CSV table of C-alpha atoms in Angstrom, one decimal:
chain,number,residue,atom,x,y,z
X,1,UNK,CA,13.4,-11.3,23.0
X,2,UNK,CA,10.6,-13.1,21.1
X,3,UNK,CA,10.4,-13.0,17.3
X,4,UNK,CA,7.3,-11.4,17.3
X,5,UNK,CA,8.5,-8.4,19.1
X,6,UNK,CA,11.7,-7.6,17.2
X,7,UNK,CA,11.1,-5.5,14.2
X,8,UNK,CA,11.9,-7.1,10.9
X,9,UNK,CA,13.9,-4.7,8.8
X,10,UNK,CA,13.6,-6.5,5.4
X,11,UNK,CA,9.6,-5.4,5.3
X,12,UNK,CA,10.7,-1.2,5.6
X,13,UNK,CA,12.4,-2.0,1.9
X,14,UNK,CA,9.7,-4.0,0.6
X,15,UNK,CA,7.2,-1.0,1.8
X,16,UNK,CA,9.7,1.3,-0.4
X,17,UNK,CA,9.8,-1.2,-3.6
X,18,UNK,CA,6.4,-1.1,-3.3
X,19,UNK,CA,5.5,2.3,-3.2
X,20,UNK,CA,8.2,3.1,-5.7
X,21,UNK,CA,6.2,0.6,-7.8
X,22,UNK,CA,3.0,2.5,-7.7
X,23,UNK,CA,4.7,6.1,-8.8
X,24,UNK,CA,6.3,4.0,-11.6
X,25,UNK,CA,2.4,2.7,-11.7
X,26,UNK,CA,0.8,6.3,-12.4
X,27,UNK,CA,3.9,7.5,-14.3
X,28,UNK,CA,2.7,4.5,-17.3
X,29,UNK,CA,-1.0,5.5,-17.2
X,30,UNK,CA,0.5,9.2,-18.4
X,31,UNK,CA,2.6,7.8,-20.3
X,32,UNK,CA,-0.4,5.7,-21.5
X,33,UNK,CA,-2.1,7.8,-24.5
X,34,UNK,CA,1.4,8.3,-26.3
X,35,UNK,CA,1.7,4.5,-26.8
X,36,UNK,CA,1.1,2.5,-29.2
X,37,UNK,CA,-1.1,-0.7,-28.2
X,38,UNK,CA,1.5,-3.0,-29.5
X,39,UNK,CA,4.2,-1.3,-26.6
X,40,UNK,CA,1.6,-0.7,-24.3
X,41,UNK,CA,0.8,-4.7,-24.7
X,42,UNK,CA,4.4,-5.7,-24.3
X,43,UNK,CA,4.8,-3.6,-21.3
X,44,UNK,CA,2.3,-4.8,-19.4
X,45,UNK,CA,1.6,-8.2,-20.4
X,46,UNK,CA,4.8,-9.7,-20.0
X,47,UNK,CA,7.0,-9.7,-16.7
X,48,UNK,CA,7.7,-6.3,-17.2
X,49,UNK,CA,4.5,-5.4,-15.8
X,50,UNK,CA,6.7,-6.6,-12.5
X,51,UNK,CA,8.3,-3.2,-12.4
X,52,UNK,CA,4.9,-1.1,-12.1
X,53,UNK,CA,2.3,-2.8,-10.8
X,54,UNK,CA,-0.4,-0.5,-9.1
X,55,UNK,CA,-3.2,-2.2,-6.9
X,56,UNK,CA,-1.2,-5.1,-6.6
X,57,UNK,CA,1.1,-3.1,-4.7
X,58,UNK,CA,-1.1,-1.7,-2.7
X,59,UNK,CA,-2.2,-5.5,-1.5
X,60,UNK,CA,1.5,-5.4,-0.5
X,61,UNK,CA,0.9,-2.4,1.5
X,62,UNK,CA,-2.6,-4.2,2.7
X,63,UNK,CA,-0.6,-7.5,3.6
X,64,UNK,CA,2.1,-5.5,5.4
X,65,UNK,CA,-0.2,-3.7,7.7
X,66,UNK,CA,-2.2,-6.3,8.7
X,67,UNK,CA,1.7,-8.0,10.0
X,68,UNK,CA,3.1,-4.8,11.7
X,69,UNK,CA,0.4,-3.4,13.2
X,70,UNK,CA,-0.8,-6.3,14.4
X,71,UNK,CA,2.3,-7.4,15.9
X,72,UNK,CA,2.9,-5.0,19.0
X,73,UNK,CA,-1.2,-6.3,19.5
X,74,UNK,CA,-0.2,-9.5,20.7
X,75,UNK,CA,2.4,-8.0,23.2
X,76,UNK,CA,1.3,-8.4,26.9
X,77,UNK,CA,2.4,-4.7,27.6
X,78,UNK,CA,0.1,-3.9,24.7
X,79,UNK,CA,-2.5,-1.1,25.8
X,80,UNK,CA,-5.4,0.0,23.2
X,81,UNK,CA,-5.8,3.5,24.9
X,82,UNK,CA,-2.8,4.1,23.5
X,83,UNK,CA,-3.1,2.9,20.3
X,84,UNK,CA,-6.3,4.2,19.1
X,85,UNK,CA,-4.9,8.1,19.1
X,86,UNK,CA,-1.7,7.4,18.6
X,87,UNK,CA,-2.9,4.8,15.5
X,88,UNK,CA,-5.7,7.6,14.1
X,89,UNK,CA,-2.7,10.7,14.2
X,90,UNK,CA,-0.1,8.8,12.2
X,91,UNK,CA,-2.7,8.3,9.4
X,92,UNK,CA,-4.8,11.8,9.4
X,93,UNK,CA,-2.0,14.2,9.8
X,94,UNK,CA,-0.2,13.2,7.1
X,95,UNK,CA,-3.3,12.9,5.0
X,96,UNK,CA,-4.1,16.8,5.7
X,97,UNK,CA,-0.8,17.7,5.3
X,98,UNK,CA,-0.9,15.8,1.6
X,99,UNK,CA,-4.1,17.3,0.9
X,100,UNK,CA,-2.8,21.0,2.0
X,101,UNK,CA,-0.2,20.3,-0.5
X,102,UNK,CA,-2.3,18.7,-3.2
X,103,UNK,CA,-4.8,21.7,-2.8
X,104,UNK,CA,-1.8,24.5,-2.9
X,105,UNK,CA,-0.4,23.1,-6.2
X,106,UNK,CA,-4.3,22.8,-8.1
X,107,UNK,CA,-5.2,26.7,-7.2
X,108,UNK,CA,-1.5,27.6,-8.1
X,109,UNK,CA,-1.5,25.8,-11.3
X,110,UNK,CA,-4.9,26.3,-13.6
X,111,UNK,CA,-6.1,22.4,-14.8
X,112,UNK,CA,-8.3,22.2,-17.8
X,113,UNK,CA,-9.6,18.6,-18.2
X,114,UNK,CA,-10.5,19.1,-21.5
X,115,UNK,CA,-7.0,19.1,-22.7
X,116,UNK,CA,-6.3,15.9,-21.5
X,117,UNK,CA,-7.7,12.8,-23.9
X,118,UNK,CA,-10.8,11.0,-22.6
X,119,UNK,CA,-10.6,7.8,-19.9
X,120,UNK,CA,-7.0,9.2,-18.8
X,121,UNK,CA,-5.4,9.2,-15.3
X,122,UNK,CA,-4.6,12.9,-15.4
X,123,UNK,CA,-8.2,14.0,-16.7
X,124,UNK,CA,-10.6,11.1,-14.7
X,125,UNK,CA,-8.5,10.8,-11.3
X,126,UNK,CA,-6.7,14.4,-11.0
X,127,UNK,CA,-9.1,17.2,-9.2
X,128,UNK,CA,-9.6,20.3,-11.6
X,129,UNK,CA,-10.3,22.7,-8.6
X,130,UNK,CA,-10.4,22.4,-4.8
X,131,UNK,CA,-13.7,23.4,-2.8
X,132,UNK,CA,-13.9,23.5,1.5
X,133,UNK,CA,-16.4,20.6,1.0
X,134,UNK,CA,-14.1,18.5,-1.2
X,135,UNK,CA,-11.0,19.3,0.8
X,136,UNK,CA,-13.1,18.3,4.4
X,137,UNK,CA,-14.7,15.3,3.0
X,138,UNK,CA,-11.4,14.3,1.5
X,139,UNK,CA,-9.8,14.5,4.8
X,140,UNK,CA,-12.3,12.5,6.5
X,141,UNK,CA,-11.1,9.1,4.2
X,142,UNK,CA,-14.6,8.3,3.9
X,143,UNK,CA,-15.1,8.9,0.1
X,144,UNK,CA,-15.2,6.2,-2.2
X,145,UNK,CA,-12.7,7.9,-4.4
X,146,UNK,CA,-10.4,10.4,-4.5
X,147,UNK,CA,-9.3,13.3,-6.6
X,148,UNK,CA,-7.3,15.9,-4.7
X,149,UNK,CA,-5.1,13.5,-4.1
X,150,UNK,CA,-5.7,10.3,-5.7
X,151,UNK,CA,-4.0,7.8,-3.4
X,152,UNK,CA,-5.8,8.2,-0.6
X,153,UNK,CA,-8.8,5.5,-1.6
X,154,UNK,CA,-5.9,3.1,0.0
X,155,UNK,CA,-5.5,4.9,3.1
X,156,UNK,CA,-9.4,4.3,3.8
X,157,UNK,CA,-9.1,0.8,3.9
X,158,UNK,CA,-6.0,1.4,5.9
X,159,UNK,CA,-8.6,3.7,8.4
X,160,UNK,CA,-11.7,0.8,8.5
X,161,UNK,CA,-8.3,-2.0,9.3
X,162,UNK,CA,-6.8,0.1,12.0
X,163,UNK,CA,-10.4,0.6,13.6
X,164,UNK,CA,-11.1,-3.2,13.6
X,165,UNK,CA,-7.8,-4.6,14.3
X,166,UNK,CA,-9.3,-5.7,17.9
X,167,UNK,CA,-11.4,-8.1,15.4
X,168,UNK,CA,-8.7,-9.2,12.9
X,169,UNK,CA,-6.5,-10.1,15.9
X,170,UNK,CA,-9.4,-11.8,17.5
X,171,UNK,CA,-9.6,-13.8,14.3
X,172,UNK,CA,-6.1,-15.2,13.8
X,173,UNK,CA,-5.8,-16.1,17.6
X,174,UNK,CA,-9.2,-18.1,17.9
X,175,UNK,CA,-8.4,-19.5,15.2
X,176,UNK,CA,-4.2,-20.3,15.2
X,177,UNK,CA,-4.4,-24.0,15.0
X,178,UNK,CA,-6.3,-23.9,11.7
X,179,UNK,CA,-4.2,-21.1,10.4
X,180,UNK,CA,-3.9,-22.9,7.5
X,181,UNK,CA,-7.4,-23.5,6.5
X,182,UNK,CA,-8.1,-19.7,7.8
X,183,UNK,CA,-5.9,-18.3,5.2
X,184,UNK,CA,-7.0,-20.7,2.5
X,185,UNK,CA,-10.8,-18.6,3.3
X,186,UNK,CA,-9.1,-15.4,3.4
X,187,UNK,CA,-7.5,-16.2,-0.2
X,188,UNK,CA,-10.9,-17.7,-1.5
X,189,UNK,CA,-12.8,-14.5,-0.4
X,190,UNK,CA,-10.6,-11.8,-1.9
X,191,UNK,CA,-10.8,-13.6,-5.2
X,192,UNK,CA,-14.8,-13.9,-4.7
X,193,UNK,CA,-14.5,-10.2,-3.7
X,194,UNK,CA,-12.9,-9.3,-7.4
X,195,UNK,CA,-16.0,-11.8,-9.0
X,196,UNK,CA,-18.6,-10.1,-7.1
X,197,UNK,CA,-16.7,-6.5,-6.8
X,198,UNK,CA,-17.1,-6.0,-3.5
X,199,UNK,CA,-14.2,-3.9,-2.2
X,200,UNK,CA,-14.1,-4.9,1.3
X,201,UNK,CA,-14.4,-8.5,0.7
X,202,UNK,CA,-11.0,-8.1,-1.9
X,203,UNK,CA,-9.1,-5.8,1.0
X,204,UNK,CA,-9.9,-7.6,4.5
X,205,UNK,CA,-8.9,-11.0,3.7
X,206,UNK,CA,-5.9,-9.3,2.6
X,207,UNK,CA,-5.2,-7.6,6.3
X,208,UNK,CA,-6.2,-10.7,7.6
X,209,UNK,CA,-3.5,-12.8,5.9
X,210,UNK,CA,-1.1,-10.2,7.2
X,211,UNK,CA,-2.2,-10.9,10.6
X,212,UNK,CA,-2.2,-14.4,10.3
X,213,UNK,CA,1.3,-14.9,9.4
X,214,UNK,CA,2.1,-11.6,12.5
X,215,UNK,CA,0.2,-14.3,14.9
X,216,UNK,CA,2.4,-17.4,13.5
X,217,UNK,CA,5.8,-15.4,13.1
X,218,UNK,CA,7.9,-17.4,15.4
X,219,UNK,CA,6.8,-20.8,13.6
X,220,UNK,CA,7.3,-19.7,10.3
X,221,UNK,CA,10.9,-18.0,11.2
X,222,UNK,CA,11.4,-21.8,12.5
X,223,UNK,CA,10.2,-23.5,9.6
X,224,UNK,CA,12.0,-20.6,7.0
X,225,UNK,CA,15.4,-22.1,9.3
X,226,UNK,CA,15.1,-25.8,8.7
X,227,UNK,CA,14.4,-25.8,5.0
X,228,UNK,CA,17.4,-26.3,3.4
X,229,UNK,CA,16.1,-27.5,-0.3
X,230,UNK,CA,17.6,-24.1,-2.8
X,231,UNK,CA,14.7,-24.3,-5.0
X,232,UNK,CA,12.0,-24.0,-2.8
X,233,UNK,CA,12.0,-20.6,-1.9
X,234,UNK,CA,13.3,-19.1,-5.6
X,235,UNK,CA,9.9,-21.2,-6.9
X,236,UNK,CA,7.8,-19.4,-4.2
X,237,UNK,CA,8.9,-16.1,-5.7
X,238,UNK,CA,8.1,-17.0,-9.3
X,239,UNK,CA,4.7,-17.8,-8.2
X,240,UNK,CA,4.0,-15.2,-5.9
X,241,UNK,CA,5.1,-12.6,-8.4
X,242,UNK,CA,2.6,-14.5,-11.0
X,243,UNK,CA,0.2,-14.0,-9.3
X,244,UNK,CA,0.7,-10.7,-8.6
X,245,UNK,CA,0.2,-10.2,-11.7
X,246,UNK,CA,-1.5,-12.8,-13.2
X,247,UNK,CA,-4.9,-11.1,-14.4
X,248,UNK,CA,-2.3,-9.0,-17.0
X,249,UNK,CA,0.3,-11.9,-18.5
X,250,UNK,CA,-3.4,-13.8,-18.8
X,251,UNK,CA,-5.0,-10.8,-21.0
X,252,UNK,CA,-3.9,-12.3,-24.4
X,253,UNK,CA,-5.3,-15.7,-23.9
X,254,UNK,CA,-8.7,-14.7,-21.8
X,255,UNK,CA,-10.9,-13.7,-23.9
X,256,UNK,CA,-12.5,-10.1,-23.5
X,257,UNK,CA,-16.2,-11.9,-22.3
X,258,UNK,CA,-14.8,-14.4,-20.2
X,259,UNK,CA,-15.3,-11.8,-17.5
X,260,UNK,CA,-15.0,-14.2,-14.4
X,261,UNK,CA,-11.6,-15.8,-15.2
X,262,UNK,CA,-10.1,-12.2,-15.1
X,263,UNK,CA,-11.8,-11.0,-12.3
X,264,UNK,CA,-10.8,-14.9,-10.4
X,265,UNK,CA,-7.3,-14.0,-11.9
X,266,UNK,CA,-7.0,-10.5,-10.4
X,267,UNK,CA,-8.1,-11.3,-6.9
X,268,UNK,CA,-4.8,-13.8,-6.9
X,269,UNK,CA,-3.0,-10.8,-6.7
X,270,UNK,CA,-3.8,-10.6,-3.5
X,271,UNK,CA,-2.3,-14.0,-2.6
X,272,UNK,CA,0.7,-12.7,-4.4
X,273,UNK,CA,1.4,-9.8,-2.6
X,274,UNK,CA,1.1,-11.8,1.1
X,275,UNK,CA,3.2,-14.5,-0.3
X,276,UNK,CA,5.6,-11.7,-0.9
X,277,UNK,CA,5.5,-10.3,2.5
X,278,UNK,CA,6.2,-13.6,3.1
X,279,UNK,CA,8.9,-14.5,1.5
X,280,UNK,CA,11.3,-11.4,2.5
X,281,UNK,CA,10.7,-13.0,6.1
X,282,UNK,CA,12.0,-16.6,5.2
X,283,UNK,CA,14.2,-16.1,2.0
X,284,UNK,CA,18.0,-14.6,3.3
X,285,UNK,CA,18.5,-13.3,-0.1
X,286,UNK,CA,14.8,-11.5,-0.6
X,287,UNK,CA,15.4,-10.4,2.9
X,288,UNK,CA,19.0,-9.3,2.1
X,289,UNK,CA,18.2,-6.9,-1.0
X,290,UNK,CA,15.1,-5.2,0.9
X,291,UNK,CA,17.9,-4.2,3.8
X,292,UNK,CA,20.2,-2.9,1.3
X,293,UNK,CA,20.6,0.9,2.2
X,294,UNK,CA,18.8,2.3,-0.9
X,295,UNK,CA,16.0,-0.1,-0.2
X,296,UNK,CA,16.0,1.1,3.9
X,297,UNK,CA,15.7,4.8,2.4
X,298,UNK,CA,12.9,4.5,0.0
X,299,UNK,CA,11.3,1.9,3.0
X,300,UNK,CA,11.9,5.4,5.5
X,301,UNK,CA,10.3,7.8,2.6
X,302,UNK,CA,7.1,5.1,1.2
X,303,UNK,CA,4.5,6.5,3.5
X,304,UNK,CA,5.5,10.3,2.1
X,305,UNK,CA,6.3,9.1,-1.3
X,306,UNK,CA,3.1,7.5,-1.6
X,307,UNK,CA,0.9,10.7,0.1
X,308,UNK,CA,2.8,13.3,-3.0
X,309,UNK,CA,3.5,11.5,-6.0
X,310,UNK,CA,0.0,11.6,-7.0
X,311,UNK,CA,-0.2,15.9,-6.7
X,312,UNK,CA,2.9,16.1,-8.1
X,313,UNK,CA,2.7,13.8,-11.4
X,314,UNK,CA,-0.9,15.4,-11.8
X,315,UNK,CA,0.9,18.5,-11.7
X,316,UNK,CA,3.7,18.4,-13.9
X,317,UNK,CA,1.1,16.1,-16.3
X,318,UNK,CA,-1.3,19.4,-16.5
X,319,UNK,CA,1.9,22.1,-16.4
X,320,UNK,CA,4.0,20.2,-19.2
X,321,UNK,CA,0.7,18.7,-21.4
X,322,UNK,CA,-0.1,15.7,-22.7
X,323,UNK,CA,2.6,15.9,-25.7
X,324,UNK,CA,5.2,16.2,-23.6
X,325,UNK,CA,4.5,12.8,-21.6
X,326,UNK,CA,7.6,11.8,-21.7
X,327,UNK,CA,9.2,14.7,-19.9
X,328,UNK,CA,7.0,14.2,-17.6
X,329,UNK,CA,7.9,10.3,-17.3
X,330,UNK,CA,11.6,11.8,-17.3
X,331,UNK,CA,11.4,14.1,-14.2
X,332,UNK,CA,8.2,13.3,-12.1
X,333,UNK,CA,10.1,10.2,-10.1
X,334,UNK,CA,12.9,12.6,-8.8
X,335,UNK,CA,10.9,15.6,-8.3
X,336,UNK,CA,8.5,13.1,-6.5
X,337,UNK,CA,11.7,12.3,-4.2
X,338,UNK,CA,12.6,15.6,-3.3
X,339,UNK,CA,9.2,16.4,-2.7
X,340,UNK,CA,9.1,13.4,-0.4
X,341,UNK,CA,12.1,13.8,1.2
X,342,UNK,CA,10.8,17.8,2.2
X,343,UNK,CA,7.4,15.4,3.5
X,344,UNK,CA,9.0,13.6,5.0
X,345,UNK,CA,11.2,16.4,7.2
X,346,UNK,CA,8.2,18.5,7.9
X,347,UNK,CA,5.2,16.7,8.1
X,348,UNK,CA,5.5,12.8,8.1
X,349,UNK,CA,8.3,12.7,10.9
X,350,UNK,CA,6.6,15.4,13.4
X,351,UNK,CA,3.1,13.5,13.2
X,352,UNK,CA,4.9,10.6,14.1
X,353,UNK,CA,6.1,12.4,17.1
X,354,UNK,CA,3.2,14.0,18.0
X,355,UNK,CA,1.2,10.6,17.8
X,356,UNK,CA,3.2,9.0,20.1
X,357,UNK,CA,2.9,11.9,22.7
X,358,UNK,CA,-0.7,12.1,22.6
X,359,UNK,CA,-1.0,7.9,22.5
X,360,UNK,CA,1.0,8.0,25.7
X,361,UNK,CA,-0.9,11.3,27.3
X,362,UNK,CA,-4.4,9.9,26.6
X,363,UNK,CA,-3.3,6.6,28.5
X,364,UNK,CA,-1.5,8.1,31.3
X,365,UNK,CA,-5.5,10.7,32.2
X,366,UNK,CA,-7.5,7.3,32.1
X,367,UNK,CA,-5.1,5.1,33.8
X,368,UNK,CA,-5.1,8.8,36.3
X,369,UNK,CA,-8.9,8.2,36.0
X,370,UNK,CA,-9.0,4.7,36.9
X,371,UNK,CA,-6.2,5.1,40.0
């Protein structure tokens, strides 16, 4: 069996570091307005800030999409009429089942945004009510943001990647030889994406550096096996996670005009979060702690712990108030497991299901078509 068509275990538990990361993420922006800016300083600029990070996870998520869903592409048994349906129901029914839930818990517990402090999480990303047009348009992950459910702004991207993944794959192949010099473009334009805030020029080249290194797997597997110098990979990782999250340990010695160094700083992050992806496929003993059991069950729950954290944190941040921020810091992560663990059981595991059997029914009337 070929490299590139076994599945690589180690990147399930990176997914759930990751999306633990970002409920850690939203959990310090509540916590946020009952710091002081000395603590608020010393947990973010420093590598602390390690332990939450919140977009620059996300580019992790980015990174890791553009390797495994690329990957079965470049199979010769590979069929797009499968794909498309099969691709499309793993990422909306999930999405309506979060937004059902989201939308249950905002009508069953009243939100007053005035109680919440100005330019917070809970009062500028949390929905105070739920309308048909919001919910559908929601739905759709064609918004530019999101309220009933905050997360979903990634899953858009996610959406517009899965759609032109014919493209992305076209890319890497046509151009496998100067993989190197391709990725050193994709880098350069999600940094000049953060300079010139364009969103989709700071996500693509992030997808695209995923399926870069899905289209050179077996090579860099090869070349992971023959280096044998200790320090290489361990210096890798201290970079990678500096960059990640660079544009935050820079913040006391950028000044607040020198706009352009931060925003060059923060599009590094994506560069971090590949180089991550990365490293758990070369490093044994990355690679060893994302397939430690805990790791493999957070890795099975991301998707669902990253669709109901969101609704639930806003929830218990409105139902407990801002005062009590640190009860809410104290119970949202496990109340955000159990919630995704029910998700999970009832609505993440059956779309999968049902995704597969309409992938496979869709393919088996055209090729019934065709015959």
């Amino acid at each position: 069996m070929s490299d590139t068509s076994s599945r690589i275990t180690g990147l399930d538990g990176l997914r759930g570091f990751a999306s633990l990361a970002v409920v850690l993420y939203h959990l310090s922006l509540i916590a946020r307005p009952g710091l002081s800016e000395a603590t608020w300083a010393w947990l973010t600029q420093s590598p602390l800030k390690l332990l939450f990070p919140g977009t620059e996870s996300v580019l992790v998520f980015f990174a890791l999409s553009g390797l495994v869903v690329a990957l079965p592409a470049l199979r010769p048994d590979f069929e797009w009429t499968r794909y498309y349906p099969s691709r499309l129901m793993r990422l909306y029914l999930p999405v309506f089942g979060a937004l059902i839930f989201a939308s249950i818990l905002i009508i069953a517990i009243p939100r007053d945004a005035l109680s919440m402090p100005s330019e917070t999480w809970l009062r500028d990303a949390q929905a105070t009510s739920v309308t048909p047009i919001s919910f559908l348009a929601e739905a759709s992950l064609l918004p530019s943001s999101f309220d009933i459910d905050n997360v979903l702004w990634s899953l858009r991207w996610e959406l517009f990647f899965s759609l032109l993944l014919p493209l992305f794959v076209w890319l890497a192949i046509r151009f496998r030889r100067a993989s190197p010099y391709l990725a050193v473009i994709a880098a350069s334009a999600t940094v000049a994406g953060r300079i010139f805030e364009i969103d989709a020029l700071v996500y693509f080249p992030v997808f695209l550096l995923g399926t870069i290194i899905a289209i050179n797997l077996d090579g860099i597997r090869a070349f992971g096996q023959r280096v044998r110098t200790r320090m290489l990979w361990p210096a890798v990782a201290v970079l990678s996670a500096t960059l990640l999250i660079a544009s935050w340990l820079a913040r006391p010695f950028v000044d607040s005009s020198s706009e352009l160094a931060a925003d060059a700083l923060w599009g590094l992050a994506g560069v971090g979060a590949t180089l991550i992806v990365l490293l758990v496929i070369v490093w044994p003993v990355l690679r060893r702690a994302c397939e430690r059991p805990t790791a493999l069950w957070l890795g099975k729950l991301s998707f669902s712990l990253y669709l109901v954290h969101a609704p639930v944190l806003g929830t218990l941040g409105y139902l407990l108030g801002q005062e009590r921020w640190w009860l809410v810091c104290l119970i949202g992560l496990p109340v955000s497991l159990g919630a995704s663990m029910l998700f999970y059981r009832w609505i993440e595991r059956p779309s999968h299901l049902a995704a597969r059997r309409v992938g496979g029914y869709v393919t088996q009337r055209l090729q019934a078509r065709s015959a």
